[in-house]
mmCIF file of C-alpha atoms and ligand atoms in Angstrom:
data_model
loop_
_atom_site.group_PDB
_atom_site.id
_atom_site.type_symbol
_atom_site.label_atom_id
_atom_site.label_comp_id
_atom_site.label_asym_id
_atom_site.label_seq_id
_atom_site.Cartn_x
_atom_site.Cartn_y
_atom_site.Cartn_z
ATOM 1 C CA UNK A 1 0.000 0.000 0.000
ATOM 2 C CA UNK A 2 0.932 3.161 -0.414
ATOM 3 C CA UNK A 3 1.549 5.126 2.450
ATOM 4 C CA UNK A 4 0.174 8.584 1.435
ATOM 5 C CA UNK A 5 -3.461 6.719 0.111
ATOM 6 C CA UNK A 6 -3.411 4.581 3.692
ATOM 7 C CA UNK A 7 -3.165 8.040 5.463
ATOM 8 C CA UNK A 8 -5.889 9.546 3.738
ATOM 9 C CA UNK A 9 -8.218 6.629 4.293
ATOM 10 C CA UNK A 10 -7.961 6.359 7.961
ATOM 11 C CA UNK A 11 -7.889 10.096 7.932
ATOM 12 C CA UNK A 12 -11.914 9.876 5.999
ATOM 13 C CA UNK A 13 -12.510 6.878 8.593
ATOM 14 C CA UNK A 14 -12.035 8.926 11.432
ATOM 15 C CA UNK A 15 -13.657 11.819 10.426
ATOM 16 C CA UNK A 16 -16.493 9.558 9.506
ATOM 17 C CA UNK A 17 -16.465 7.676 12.942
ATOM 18 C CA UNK A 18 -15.658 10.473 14.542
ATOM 19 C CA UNK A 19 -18.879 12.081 12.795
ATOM 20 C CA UNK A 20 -21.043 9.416 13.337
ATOM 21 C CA UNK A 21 -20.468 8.948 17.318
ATOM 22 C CA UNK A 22 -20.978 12.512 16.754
ATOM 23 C CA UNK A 23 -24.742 12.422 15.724
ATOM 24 C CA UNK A 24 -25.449 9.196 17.468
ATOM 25 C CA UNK A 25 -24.454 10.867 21.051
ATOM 26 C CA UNK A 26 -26.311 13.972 19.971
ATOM 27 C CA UNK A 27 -29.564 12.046 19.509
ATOM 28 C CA UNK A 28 -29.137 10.385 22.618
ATOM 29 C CA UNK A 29 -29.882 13.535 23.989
ATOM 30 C CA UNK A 30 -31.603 15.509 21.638
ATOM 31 C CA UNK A 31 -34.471 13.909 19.140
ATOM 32 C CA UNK A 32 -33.083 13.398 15.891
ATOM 33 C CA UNK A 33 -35.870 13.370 12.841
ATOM 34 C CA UNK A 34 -35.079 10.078 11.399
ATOM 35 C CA UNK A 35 -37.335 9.833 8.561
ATOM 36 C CA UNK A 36 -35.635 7.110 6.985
ATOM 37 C CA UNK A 37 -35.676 4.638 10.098
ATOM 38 C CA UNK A 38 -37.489 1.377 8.748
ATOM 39 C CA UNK A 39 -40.974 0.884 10.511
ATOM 40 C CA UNK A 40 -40.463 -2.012 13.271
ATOM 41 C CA UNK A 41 -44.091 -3.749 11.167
ATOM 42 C CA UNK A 42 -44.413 -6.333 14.123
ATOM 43 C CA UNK A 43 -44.016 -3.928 17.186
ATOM 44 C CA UNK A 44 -46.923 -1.907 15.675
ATOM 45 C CA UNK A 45 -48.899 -4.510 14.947
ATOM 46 C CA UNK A 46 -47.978 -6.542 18.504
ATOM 47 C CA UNK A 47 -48.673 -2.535 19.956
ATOM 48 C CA UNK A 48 -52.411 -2.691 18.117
ATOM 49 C CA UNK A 49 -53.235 -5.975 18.996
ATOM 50 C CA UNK A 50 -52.598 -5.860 22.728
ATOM 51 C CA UNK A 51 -53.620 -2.197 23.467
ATOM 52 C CA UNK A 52 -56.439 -1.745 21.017
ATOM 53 C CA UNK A 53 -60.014 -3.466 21.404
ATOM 54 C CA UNK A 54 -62.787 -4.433 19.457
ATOM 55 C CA UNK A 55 -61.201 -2.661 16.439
ATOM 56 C CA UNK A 56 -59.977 -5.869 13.983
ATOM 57 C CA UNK A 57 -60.330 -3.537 10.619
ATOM 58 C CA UNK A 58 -58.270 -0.510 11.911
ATOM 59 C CA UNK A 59 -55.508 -2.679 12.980
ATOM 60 C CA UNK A 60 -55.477 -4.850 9.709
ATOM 61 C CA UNK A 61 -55.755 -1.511 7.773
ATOM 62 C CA UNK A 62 -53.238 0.863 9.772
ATOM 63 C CA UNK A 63 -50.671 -1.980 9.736
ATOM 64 C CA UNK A 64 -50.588 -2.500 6.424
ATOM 65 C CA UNK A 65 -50.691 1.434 5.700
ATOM 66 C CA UNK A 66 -47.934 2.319 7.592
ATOM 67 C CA UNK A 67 -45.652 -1.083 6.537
ATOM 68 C CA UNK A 68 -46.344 -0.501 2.555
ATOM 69 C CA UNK A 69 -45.882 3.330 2.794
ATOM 70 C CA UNK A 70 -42.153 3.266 5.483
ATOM 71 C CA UNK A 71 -41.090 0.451 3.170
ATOM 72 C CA UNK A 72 -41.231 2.270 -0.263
ATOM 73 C CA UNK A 73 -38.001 4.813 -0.623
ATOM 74 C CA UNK A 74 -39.687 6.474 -3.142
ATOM 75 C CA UNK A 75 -43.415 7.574 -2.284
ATOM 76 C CA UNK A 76 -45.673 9.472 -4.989
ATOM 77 C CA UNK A 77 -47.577 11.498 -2.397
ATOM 78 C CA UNK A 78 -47.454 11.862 1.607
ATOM 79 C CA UNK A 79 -49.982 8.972 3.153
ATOM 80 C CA UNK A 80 -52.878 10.039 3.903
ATOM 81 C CA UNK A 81 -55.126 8.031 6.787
ATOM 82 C CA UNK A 82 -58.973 9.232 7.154
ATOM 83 C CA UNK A 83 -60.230 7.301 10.677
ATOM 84 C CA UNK A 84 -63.812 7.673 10.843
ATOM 85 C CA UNK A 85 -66.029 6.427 14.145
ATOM 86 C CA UNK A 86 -67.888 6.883 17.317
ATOM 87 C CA UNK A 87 -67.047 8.728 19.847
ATOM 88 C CA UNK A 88 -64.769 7.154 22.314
ATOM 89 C CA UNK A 89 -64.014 4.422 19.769
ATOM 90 C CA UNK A 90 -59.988 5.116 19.673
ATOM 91 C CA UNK A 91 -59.502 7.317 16.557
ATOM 92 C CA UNK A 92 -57.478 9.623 19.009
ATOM 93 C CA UNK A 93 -55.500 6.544 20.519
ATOM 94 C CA UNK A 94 -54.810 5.201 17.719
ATOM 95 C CA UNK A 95 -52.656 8.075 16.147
ATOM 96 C CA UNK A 96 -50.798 7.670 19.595
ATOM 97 C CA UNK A 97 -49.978 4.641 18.712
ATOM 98 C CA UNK A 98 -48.559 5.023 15.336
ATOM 99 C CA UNK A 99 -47.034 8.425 16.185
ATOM 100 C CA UNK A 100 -44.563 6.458 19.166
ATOM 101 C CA UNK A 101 -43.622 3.662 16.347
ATOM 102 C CA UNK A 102 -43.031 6.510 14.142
ATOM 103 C CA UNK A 103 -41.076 9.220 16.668
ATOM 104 C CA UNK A 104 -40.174 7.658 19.667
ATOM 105 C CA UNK A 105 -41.485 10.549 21.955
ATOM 106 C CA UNK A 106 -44.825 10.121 19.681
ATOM 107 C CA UNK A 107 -47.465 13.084 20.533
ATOM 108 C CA UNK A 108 -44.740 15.091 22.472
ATOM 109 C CA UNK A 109 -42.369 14.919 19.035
ATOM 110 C CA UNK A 110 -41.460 18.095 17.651
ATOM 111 C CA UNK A 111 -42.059 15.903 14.247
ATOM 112 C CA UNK A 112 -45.389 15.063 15.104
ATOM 113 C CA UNK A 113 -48.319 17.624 15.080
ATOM 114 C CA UNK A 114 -51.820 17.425 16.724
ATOM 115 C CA UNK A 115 -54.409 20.181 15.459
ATOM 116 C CA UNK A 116 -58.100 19.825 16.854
ATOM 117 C CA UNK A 117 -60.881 22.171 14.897
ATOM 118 C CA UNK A 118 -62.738 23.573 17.671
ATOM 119 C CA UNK A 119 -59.388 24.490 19.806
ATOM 120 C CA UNK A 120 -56.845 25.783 16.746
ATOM 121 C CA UNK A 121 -59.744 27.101 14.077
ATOM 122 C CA UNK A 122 -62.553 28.298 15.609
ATOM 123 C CA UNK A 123 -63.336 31.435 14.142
ATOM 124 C CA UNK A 124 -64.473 31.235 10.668
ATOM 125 C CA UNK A 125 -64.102 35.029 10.124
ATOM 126 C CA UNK A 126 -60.403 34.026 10.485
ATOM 127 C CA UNK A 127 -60.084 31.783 8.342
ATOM 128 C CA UNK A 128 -57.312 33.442 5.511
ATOM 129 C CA UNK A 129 -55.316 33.530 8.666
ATOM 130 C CA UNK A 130 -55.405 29.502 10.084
ATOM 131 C CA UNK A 131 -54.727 28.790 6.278
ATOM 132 C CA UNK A 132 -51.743 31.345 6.091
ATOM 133 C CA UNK A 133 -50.593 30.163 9.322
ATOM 134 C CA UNK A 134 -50.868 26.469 8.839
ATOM 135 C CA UNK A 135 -49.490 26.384 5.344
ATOM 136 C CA UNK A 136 -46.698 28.504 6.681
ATOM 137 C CA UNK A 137 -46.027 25.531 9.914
ATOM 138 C CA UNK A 138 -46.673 22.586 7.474
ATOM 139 C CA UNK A 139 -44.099 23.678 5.280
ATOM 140 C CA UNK A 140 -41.789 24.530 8.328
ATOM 141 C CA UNK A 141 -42.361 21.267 10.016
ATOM 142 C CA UNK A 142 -41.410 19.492 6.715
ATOM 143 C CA UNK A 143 -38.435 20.860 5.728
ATOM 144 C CA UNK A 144 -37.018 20.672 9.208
ATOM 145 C CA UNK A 145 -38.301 16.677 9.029
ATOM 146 C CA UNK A 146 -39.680 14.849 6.027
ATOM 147 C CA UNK A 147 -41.112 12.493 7.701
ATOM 148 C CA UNK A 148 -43.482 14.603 10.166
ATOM 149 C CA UNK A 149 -46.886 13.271 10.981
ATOM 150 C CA UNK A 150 -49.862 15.450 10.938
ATOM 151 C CA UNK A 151 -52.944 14.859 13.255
ATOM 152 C CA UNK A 152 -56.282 16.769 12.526
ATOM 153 C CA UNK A 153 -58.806 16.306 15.064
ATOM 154 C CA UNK A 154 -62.154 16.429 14.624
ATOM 155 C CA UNK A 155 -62.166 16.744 10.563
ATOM 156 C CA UNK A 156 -65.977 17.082 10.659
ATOM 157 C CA UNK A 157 -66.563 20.131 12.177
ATOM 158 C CA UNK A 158 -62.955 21.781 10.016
ATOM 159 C CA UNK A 159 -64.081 24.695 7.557
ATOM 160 C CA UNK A 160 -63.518 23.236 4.183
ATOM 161 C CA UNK A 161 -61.544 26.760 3.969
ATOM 162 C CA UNK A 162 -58.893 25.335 6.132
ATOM 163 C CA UNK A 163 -59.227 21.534 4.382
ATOM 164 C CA UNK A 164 -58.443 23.712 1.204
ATOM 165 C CA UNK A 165 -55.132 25.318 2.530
ATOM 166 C CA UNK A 166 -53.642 21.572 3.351
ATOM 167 C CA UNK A 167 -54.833 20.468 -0.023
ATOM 168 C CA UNK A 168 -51.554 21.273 -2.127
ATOM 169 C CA UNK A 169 -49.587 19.199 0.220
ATOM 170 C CA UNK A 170 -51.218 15.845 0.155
ATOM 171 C CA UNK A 171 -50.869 15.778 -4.087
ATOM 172 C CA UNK A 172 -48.719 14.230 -6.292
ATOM 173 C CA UNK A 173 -46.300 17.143 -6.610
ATOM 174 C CA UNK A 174 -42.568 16.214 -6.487
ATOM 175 C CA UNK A 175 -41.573 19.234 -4.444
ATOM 176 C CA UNK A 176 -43.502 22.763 -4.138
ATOM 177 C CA UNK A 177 -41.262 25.516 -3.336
ATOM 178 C CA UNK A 178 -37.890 23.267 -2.679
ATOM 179 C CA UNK A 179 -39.692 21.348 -0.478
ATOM 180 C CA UNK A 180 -41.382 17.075 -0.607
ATOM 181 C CA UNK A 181 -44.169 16.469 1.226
ATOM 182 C CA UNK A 182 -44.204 12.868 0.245
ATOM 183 C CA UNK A 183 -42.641 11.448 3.115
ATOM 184 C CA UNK A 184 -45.283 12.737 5.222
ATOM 185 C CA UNK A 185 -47.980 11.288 7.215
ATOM 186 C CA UNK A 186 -51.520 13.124 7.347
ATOM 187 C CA UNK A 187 -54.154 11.288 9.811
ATOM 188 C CA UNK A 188 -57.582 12.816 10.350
ATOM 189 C CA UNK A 189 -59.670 11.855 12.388
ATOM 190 C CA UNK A 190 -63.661 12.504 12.292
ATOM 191 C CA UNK A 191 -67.064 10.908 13.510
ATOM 192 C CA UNK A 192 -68.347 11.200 9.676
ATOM 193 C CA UNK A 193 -69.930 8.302 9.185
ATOM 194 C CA UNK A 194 -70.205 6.738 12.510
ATOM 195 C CA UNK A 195 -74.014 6.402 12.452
ATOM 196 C CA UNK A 196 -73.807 4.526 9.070
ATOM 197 C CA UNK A 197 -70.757 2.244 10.563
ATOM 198 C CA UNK A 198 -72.707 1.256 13.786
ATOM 199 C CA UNK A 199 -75.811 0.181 11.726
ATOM 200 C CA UNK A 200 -73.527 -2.099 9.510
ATOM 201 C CA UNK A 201 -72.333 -3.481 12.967
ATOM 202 C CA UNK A 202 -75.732 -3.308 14.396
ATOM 203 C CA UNK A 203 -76.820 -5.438 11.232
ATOM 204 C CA UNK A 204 -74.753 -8.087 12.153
ATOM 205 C CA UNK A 205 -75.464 -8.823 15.630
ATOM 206 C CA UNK A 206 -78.852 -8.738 14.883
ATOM 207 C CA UNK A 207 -77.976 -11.411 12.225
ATOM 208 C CA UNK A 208 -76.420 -13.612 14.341
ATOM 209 C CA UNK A 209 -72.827 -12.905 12.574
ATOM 210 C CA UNK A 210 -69.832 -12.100 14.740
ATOM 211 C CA UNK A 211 -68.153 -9.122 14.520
ATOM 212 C CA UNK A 212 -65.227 -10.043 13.650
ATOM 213 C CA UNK A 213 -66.795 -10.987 10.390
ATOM 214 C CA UNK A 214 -67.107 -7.806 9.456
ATOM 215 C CA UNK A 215 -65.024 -7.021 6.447
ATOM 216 C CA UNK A 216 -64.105 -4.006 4.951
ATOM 217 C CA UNK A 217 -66.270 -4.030 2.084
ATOM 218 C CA UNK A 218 -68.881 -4.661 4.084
ATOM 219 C CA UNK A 219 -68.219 -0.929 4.887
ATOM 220 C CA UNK A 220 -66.840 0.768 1.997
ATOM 221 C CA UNK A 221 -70.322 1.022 0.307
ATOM 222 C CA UNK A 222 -71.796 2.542 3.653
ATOM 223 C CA UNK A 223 -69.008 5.006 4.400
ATOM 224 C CA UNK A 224 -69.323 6.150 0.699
ATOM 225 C CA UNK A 225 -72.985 7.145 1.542
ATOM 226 C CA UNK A 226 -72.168 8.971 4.763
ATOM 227 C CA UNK A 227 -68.941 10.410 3.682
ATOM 228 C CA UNK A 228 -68.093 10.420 0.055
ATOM 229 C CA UNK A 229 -71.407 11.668 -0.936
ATOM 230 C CA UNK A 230 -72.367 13.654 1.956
ATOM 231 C CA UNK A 231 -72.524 17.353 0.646
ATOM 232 C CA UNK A 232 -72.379 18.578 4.421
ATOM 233 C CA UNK A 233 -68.927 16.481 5.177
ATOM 234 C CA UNK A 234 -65.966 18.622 5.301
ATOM 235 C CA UNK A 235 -64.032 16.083 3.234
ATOM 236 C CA UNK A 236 -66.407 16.163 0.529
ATOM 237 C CA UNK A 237 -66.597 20.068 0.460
ATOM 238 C CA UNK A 238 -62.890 20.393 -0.030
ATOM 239 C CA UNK A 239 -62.489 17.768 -3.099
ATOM 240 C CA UNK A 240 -59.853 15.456 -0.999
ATOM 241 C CA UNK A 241 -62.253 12.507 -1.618
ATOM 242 C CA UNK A 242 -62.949 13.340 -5.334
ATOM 243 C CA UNK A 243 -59.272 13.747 -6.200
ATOM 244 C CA UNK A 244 -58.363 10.549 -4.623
ATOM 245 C CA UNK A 245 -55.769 12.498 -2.040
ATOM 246 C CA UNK A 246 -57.309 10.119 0.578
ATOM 247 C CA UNK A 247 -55.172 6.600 0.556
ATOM 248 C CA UNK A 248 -57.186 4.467 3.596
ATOM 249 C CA UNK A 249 -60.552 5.187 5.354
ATOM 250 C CA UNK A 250 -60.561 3.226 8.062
ATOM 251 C CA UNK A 251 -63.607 2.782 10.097
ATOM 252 C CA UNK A 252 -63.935 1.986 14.347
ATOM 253 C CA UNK A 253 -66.252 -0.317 15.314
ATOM 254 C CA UNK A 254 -68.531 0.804 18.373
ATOM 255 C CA UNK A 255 -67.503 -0.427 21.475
ATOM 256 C CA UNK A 256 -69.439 -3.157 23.298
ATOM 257 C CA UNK A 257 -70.203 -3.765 27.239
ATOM 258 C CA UNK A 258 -67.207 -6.329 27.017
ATOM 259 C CA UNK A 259 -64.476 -3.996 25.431
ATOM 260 C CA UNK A 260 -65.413 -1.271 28.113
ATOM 261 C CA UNK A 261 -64.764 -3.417 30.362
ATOM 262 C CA UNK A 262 -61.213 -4.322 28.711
ATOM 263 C CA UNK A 263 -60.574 -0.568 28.954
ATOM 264 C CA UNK A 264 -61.161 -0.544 32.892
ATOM 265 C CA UNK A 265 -58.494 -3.407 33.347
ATOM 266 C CA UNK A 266 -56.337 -2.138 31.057
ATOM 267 C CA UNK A 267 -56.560 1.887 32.751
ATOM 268 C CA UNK A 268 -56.287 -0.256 36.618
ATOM 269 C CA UNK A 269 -53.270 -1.798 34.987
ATOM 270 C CA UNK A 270 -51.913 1.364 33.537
ATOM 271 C CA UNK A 271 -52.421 3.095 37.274
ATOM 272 C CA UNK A 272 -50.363 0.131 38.307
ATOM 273 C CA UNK A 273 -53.165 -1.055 40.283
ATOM 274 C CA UNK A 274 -54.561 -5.280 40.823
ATOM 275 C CA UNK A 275 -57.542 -5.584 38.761
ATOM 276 C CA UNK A 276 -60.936 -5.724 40.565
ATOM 277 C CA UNK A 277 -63.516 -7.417 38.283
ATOM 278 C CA UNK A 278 -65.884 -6.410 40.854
ATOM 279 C CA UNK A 279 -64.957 -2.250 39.984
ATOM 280 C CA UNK A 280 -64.719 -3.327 36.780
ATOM 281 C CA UNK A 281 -68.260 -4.370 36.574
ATOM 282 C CA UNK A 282 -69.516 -1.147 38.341
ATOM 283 C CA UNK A 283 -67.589 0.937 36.073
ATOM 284 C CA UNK A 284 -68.944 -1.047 32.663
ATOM 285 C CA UNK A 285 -72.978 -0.791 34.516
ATOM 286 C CA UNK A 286 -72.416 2.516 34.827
ATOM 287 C CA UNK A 287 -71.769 3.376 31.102
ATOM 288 C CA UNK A 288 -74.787 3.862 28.814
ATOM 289 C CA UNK A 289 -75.975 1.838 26.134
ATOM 290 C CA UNK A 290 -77.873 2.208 23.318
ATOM 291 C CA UNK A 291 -80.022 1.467 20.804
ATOM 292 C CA UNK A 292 -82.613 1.606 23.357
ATOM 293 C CA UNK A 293 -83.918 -2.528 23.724
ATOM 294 C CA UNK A 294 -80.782 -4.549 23.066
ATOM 295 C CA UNK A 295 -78.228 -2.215 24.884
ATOM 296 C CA UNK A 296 -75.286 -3.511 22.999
ATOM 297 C CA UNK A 297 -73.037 -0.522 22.320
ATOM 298 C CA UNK A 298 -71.623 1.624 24.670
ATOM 299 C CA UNK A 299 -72.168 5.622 24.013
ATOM 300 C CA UNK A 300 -69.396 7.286 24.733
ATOM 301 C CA UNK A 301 -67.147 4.294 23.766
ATOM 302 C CA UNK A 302 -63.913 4.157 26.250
ATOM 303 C CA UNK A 303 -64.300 7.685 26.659
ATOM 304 C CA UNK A 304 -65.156 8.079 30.560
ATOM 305 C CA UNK A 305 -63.708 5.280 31.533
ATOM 306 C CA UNK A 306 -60.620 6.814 33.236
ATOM 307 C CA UNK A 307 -62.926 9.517 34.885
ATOM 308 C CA UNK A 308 -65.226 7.401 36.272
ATOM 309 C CA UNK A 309 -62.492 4.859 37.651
ATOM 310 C CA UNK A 310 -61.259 8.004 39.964
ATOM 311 C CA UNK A 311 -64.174 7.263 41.751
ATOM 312 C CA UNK A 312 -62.916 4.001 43.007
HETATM 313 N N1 ATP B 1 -60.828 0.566 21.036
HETATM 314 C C1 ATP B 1 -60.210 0.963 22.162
HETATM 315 N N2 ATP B 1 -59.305 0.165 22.764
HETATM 316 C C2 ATP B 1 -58.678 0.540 23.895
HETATM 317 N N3 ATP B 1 -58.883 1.721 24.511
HETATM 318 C C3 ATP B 1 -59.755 2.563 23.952
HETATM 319 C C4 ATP B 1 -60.456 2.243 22.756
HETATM 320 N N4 ATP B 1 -61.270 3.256 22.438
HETATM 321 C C5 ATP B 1 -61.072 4.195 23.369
HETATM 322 N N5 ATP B 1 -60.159 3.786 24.287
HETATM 323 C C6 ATP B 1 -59.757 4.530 25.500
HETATM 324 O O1 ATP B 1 -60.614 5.651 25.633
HETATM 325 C C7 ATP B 1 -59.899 6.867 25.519
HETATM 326 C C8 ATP B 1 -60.692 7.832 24.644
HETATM 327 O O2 ATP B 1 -60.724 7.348 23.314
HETATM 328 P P1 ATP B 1 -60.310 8.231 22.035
HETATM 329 O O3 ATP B 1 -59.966 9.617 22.492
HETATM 330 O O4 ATP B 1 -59.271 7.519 21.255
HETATM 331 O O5 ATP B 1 -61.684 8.258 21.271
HETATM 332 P P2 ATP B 1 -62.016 8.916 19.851
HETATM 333 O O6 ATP B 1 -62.484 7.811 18.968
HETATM 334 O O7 ATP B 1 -60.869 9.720 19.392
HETATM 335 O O8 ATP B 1 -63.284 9.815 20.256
HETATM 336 P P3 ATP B 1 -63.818 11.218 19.658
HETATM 337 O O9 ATP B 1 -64.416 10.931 18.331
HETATM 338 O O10 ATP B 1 -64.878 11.632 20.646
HETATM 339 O O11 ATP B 1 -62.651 12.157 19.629
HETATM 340 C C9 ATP B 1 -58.549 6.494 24.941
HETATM 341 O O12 ATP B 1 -57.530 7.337 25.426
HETATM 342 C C10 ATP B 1 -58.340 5.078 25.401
HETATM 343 O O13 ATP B 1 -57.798 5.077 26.699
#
């Protein structure tokens, strides 16, 4: 070897060691946007199936989602995720979820963003401004991570306006001022079509047929009714739906007297508490159910389940 070419490659090695403990000690301590970090497929999935209940098409759909879109280098568009359920279902806990397997520090990531309608655009005389100002932290959040996820809460009751603004981001375009978009994650979540989704369910038990039976297609028909078509739906308003910007709907089940009482072990367990079946039976009686004669579903879903239990 030649001594002057041997001195110049362990001079690059350092530097490139050197430079790599460099950033891997930084993000030890800081968080480091790393957008190109493979999806871990089967802790998501094992994350789903143990903390998530009564919701078999959201997990089948989210997992698959999230694996095809992390896996492809090269996506055409952001992914975009519409949830659509009951209240109290787990629209909201879901995008927990995914946001920790996608950012470790999940909804307290400076890469991940949670916007809810009523709190961050309530005014609809404002609205040039929430679409000036969102635009404006969209495209800040991006280019500072390319992988940032984007949670809007409460789609439903979003001024189309504001839908509009958000629009440009969630096409095809390669880049739009410099910047991609396409390794970007856009969830929203809304209650858009929950009536429609708990009569499909409803349907079922009334047949006889389990609920884990219940397919997807069983819904698409019914959610393209309540949402696709639905002039007063924010999504339909702002053309998302007709231009196909939309990759997964993914519909929540309504929660039955069993899975409430799934979330009372699992919130006992999460206090670090023993399980009482016998509090966990007063807390699921004291939920309400509905339709009226059968009592099946719960009304609020999970929703005051962790209030309630503070009275135990
Ligand atoms: N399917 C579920 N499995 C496990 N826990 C659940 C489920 N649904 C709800 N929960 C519990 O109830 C809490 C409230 O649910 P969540 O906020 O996700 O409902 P949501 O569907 O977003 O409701 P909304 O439409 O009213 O916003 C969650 O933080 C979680 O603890």
């Amino acid at each position: 070897f030649e001594p002057i070419t041997v001195g110049i490659a362990i001079g690059a090695a350092s530097v490139l060691t050197g430079y790599l403990s460099y950033k891997d000690l930084y993000c030890r301590f800081a968080e480091c946007c790393r957008s190109e970090r493979p999806l871990n497929a089967s802790a998501l999935k094992q994350d789903l199936e143990e903390k998530l209940f009564g919701q078999h098409l959201a997990t089948e759909v989210i997992v698959k989602a999230l694996t095809g879109f992390k896996n492809n280098k090269n996506p055409k568009k952001p992914l975009t995720l519409s949830l659509h359920g009951w209240a109290g279902t787990g629209k909201n806990f879901v995008s927990q979820i995914v946001a920790e397997n996608l950012h470790p520090k999940g909804l307290k990531s400076n890469f991940v963003h949670l916007f809810v309608s009523t709190l961050h655009f309530p005014h609809e005389q404002h609205i040039k401004l929430y679409q000036d100002q969102l635009q404006r932290w969209i495209r800040g959040n991006v280019s500072a991570c390319a992988g940032s996820v984007f949670i809007f809460d409460e789609m439903d009751k979003l001024h189309p306006g504001v839908i509009d603004a958000i629009k440009p981001f969630l096409d095809y375009y390669e880049q739009i001022d410099g910047v991609s978009y396409r390794k970007a994650i856009f969830i929203f979540l809304s209650n858009a079509g929950g009536d429609l989704i708990t009569k499909t369910a409803l349907d079922f038990w009334r047949a006889g047929r389990k609920r884990e039976d219940i397919q997807l297609k069983d819904l698409e028909a019914v959610l393209s009714v309540g949402v696709f078509n639905n002039k007063h739906s924010g999504l339909w308003h702002s053309g998302l739906i007709d231009r196909n910007l939309i990759d997964y709907f993914i519909p929540f089940l309504p929660l039955e007297y069993r899975h409430v009482k799934m979330c009372v072990r699992a919130e006992m367990k999460a206090r670090g508490s023993a399980v009482d079946e016998d509090v966990v039976t007063r807390v699921a009686e004291e939920m309400t159910f509905f339709p009226k004669d059968e009592k099946i579903y719960s009304d609020k879903g999970c929703k005051t389940v962790q209030s309630r239990l503070d009275f135990y």
